[in-house]
Coordinates of C-alpha atoms in Angstrom, one line a residue:
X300 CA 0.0 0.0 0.0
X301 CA 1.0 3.5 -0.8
X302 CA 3.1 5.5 2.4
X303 CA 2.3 8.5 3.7
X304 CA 5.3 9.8 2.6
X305 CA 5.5 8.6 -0.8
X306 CA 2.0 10.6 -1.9
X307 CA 1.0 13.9 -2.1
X308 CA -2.7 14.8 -2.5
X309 CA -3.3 18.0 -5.0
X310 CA -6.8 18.5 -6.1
X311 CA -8.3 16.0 -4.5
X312 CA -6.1 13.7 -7.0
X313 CA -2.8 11.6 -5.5
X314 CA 0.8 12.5 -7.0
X315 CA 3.2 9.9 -6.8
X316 CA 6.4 10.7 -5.3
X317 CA 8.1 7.3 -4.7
X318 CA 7.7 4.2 -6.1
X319 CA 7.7 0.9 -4.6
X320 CA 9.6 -1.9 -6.3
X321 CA 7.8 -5.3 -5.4
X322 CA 10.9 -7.7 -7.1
X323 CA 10.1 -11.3 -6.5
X324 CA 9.1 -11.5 -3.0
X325 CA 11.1 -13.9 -0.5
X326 CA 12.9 -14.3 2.4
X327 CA 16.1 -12.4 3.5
X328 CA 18.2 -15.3 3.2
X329 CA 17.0 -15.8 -0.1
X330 CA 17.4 -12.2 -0.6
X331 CA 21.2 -12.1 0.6
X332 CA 21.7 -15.1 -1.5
X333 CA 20.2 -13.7 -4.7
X334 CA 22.0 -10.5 -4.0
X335 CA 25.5 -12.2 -3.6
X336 CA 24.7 -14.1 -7.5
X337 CA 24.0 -10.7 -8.9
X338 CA 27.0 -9.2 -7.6
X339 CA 29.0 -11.4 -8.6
X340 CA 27.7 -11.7 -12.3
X341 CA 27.4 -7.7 -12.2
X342 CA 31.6 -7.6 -11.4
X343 CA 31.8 -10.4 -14.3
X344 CA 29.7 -8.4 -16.6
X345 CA 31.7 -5.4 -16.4
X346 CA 35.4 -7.4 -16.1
X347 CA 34.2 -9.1 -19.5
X348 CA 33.3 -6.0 -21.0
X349 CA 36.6 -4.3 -20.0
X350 CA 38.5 -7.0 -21.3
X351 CA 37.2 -6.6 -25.1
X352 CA 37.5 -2.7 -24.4
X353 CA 41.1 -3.1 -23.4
X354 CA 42.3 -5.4 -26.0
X355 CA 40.7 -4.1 -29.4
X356 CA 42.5 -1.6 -29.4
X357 CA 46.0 -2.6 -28.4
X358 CA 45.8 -5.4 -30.8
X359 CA 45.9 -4.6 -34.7
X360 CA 44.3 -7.3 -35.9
X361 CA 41.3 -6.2 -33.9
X362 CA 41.1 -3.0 -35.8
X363 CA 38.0 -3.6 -37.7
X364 CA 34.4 -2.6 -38.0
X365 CA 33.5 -5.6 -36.5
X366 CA 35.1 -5.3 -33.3
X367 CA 34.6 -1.5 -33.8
X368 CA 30.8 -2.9 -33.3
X369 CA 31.7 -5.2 -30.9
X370 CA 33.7 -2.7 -28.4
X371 CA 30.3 -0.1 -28.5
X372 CA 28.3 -3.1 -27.4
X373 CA 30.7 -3.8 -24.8
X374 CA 30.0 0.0 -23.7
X375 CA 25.9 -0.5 -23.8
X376 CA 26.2 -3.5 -22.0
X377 CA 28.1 -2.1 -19.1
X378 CA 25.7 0.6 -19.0
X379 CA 22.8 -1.6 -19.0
X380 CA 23.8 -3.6 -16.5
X381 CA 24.5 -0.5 -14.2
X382 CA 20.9 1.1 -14.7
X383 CA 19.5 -2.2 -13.1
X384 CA 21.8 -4.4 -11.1
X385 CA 23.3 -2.0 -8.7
X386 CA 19.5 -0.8 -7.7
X387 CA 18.1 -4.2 -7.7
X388 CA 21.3 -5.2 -5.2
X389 CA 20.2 -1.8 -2.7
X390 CA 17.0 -3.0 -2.5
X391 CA 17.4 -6.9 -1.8
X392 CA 20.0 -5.8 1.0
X393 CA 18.9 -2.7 2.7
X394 CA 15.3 -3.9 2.4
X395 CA 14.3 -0.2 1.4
X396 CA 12.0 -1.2 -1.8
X397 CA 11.5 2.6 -2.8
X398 CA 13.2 4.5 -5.7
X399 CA 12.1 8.3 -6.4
X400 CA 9.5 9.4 -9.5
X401 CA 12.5 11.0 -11.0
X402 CA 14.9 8.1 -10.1
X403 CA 12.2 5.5 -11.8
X404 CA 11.4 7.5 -15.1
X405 CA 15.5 7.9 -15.5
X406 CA 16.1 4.1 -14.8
X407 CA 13.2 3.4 -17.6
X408 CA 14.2 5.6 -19.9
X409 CA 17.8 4.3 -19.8
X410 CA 16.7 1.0 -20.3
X411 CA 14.8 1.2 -23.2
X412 CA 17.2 3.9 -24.6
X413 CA 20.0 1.2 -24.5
X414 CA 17.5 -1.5 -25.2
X415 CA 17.0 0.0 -28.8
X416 CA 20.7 0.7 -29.8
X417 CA 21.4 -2.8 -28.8
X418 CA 19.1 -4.0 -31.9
X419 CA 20.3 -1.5 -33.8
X420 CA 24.1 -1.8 -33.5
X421 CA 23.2 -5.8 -33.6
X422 CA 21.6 -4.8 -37.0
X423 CA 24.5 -3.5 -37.9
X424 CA 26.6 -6.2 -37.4
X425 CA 25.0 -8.6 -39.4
X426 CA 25.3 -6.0 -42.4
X427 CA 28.9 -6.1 -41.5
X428 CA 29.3 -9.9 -41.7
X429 CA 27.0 -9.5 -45.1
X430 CA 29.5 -7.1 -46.7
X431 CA 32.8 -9.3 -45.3
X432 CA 31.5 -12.6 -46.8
X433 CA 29.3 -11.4 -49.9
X434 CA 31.7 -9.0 -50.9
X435 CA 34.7 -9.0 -49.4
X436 CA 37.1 -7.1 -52.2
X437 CA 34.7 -4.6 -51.3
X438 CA 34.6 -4.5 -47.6
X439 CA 37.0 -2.0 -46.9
X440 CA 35.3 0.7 -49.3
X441 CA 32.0 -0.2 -48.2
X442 CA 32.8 -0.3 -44.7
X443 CA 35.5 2.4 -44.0
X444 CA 36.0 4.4 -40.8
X445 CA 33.2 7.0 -41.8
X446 CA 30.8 5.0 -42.6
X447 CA 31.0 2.4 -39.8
X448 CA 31.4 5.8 -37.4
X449 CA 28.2 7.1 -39.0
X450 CA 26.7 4.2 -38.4
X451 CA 27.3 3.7 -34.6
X452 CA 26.3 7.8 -34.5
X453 CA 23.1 6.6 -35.7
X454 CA 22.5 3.7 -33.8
X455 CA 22.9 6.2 -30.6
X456 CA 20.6 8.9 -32.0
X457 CA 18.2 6.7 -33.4
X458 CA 18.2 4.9 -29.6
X459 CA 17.7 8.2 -27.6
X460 CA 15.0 9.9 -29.9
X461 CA 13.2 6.7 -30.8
X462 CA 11.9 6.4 -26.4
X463 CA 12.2 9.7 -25.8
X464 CA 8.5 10.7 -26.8
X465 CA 6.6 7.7 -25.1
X466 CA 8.9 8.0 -21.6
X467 CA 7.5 11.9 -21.5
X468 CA 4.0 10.5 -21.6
X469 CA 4.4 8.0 -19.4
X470 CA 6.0 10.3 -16.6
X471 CA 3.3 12.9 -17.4
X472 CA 0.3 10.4 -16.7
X473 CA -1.5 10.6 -12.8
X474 CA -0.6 7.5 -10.9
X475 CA -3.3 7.2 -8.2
X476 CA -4.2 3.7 -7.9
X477 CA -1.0 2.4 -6.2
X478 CA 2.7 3.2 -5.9
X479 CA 3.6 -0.2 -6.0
X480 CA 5.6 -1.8 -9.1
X481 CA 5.2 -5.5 -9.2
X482 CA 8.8 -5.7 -10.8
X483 CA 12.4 -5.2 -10.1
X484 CA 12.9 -2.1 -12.7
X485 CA 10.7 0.4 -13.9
X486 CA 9.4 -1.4 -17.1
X487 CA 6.6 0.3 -18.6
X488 CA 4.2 -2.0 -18.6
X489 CA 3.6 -2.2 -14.8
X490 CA 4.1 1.6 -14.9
X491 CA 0.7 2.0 -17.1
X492 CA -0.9 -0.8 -15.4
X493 CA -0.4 2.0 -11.6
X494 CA -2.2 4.7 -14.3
X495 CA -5.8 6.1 -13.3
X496 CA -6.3 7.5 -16.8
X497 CA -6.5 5.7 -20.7
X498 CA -3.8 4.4 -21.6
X499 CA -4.2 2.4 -24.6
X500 CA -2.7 5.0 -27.1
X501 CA 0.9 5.0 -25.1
X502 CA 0.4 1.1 -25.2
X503 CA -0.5 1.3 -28.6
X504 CA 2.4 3.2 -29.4
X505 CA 4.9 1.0 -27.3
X506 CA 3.9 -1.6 -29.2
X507 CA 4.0 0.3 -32.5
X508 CA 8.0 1.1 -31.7
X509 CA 8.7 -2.5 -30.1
X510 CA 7.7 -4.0 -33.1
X511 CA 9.2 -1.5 -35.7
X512 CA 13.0 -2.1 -33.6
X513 CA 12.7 -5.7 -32.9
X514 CA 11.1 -7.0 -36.0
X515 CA 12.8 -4.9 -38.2
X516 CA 16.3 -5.8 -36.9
X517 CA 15.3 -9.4 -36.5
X518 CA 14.0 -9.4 -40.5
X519 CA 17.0 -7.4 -41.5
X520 CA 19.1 -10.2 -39.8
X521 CA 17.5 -12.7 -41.2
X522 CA 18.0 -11.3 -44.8
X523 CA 21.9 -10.9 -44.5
X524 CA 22.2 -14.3 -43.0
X525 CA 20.5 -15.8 -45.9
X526 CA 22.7 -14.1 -48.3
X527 CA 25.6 -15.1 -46.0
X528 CA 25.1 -19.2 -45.7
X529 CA 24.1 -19.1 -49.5
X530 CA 27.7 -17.4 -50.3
X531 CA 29.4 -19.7 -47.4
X532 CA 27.8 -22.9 -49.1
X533 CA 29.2 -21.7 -52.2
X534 CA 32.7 -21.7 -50.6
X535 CA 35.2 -24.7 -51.9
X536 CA 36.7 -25.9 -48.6
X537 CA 35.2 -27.2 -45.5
X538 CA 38.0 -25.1 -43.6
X539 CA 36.7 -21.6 -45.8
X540 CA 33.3 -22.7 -44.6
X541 CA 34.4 -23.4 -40.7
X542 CA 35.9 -19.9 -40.8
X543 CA 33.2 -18.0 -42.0
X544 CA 30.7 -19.7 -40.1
X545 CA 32.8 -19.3 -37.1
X546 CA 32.6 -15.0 -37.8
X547 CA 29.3 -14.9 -37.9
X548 CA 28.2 -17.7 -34.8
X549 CA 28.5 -15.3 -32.0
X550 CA 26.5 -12.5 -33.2
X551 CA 23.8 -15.1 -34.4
X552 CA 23.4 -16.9 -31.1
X553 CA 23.1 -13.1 -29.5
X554 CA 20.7 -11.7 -31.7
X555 CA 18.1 -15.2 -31.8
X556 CA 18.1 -15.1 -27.5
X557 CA 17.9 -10.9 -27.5
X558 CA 15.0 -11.3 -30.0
X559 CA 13.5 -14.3 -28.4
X560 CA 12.9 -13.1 -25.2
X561 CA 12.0 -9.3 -25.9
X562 CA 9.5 -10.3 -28.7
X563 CA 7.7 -12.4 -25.5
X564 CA 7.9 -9.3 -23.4
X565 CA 7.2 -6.1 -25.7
X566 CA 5.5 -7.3 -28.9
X567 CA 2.2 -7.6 -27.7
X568 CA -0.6 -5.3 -28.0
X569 CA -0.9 -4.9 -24.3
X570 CA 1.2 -5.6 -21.6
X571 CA -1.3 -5.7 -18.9
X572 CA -2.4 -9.1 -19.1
X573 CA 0.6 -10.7 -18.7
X574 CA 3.2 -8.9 -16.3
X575 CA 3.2 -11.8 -13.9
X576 CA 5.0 -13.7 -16.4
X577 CA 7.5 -10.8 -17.8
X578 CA 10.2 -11.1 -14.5
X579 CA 11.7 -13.9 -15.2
X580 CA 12.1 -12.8 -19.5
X581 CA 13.5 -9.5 -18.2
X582 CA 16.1 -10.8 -16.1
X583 CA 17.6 -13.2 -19.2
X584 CA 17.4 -9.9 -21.2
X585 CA 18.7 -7.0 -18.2
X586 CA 21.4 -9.4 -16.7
X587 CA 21.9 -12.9 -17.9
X588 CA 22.5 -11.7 -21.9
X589 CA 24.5 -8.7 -21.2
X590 CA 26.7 -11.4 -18.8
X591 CA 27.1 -13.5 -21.3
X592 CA 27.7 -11.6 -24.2
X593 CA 32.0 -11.0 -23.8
X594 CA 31.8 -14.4 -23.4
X595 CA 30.2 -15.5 -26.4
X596 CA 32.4 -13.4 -28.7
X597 CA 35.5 -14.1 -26.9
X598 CA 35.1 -17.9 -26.5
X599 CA 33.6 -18.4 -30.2
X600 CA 36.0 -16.1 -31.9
X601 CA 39.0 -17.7 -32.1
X602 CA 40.6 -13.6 -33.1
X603 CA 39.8 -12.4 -30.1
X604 CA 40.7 -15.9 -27.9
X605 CA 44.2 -15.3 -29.9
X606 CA 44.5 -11.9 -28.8
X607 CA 43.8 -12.9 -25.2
X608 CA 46.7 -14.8 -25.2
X609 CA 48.9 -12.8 -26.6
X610 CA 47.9 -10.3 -24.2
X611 CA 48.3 -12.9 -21.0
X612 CA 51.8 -14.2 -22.7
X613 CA 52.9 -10.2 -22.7
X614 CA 51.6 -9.6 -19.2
X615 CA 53.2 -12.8 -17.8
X616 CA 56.7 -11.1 -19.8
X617 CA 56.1 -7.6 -17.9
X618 CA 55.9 -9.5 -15.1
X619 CA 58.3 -11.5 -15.2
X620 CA 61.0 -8.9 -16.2
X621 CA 59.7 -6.8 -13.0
X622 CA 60.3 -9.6 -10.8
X623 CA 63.8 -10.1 -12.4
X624 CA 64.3 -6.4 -11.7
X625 CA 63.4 -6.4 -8.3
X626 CA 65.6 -9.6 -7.6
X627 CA 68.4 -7.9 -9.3
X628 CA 68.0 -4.4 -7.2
X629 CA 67.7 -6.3 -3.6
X630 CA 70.9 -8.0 -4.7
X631 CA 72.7 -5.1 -5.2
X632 CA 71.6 -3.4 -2.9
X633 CA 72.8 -6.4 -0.4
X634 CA 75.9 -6.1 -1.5
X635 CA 76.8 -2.6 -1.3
X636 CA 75.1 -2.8 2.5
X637 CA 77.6 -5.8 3.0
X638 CA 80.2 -4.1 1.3
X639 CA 79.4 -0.9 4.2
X640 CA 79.8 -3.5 6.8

């Protein structure tokens, strides 16, 4: 039930102040333990994600569009993660439930802001793979510096202007029903579900833009992947066929669980009538996939496993020669003590 302190009467109407954030109710023990997974999968997340942004570009054979791609999903993802995990964590341990109005229109903006340049940078990665396989004496024209920068540019814009519009309606509408979100984030859907006024245009609209992003990145995918395993059918070796297939694996199993799970949660007409069985889809798609995303690209991309041990056998050398150093300097310095005495 709403708290005193959380509502605000003005003209005989409420204003919401605070939310409430329900998560999945349980006991503290359960609580602690969940909140010990997620930190630990949070400070995997973002050591994953640090990792890809530290090596592309200290290696040169990393210095492509593709891992150009690759290193601005590494960016979203640590993002992402950080809009929800850190919150969710507070509120497990303190046992404070509550996040501000401002706080939850923020964290829901955020995460549908990053939500949408995921599909779209994702879309662009499969044209990428489409223009390295299909036509790859024409890769580096087609896919220079300013063109793949252009691209990323529009990914972002296209992100922040494409949520903008429905996130102002939704934090202009009157909450006075409840103050209570039955989820762990401020999703939308339980957000209009708290609304005392219509709101079957904003739905209609969500829907509208969820479908335009998903399914239009999903059919785009779809297209370049068919022109890619025609031309990779086409190719004369089973070892040209490995490789290519092996390029293009990783982003594929990314893209088919993204669009799995968030055509279940946000391609449907309304939300309403199924937001008891959104938690469990929203956590595959706000911490297990950005989790395991470094490691699907670094375990099935035998470039950047490569680079990773180069990197290790280079830091093992530094370390190595440092030791040696140190050895050498307390020896010396041993003997001309000694050679005092």
């Amino acid at each position: 039930m709403p708290q005193p302190n959380e509502l605000e009467m003005e003209n005989n109407t409420t204003k919401v102040t605070m939310f409430v954030l329900l998560g999945f109710p349980m006991g503290h023990k359960a609580e602690i333990l969940l909140s010990a997974i997620l930190l630990a999968m949070y400070i995997l997340t973002l050591t994953g994600n640090l990792v890809i942004l530290g090596i592309v570009p200290t290696n040169r054979q990393l210095h492509t569009p593709m891992y150009y791609f690759l290193c601005n999903l590494s960016v979203l993802d640590i993002f992402f993660t950080s809009v929800i995990i850190p919150q969710f964590i507070s509120n497990l341990l303190s046992g404070n439930k509550t996040i501000s109005f401002a706080g939850c229109m923020t964290q829901s903006y955020i995460y549908f802001f990053l939500g949408t340049v995921e599909y779209f940078l994702l879309t662009s990665m499969s044209y990428d793979r489409y223009t390295a396989i299909c036509n790859p004496l024409r890769y580096h024209t087609l896919m220079n510096g300013w063109v793949c920068t252009q691209m990323v540019l529009g990914c972002w814009m296209g992100g922040f202007l494409s949520v903008l519009f429905p996130t102002i309606l939704i934090s202009r509408l009157p909450y006075c029903q409840s103050n209570v979100i039955d989820h762990f984030f401020c999703d939308s859907g339980p957000l209009l579900e708290l609304s005392c006024s219509d709101t079957r245009m904003i739905e209609l609209m969500d829907f509208l833009l969820s479908s335009i992003v998903i399914l239009c990145s999903l059919v785009l995918t779809i297209i370049s992947y068919a022109y890619i395993i025609s031309t990779i059918l086409r190719i004369p070796t089973s070892m040209g066929q490995r490789k290519a297939f092996n390029t293009c694996a990783s982003h594929l199993t990314i893209i088919s669980i993204s669009c799995g799970i968030t055509i279940f949660i946000y391609v449907t007409p309304s939300q309403k009538g199924t937001l008891g069985l959104q938690k469990i889809p929203a956590v595959l798609t706000t911490i297990v996939c950005p989790f395991l995303n470094p490691f699907i690209f670094t375990l099935r991309n035998d470039t950047v496993t490569g680079a990773l041990k180069q990197c290790f056998v280079q830091l093992k050398d530094v370390v190595v020669h440092r030791v040696l150093q140190c050895q050498r300097g307390s020896a010396a310095l041993r003997k001309a003590l000694h050679g005092k005495l």
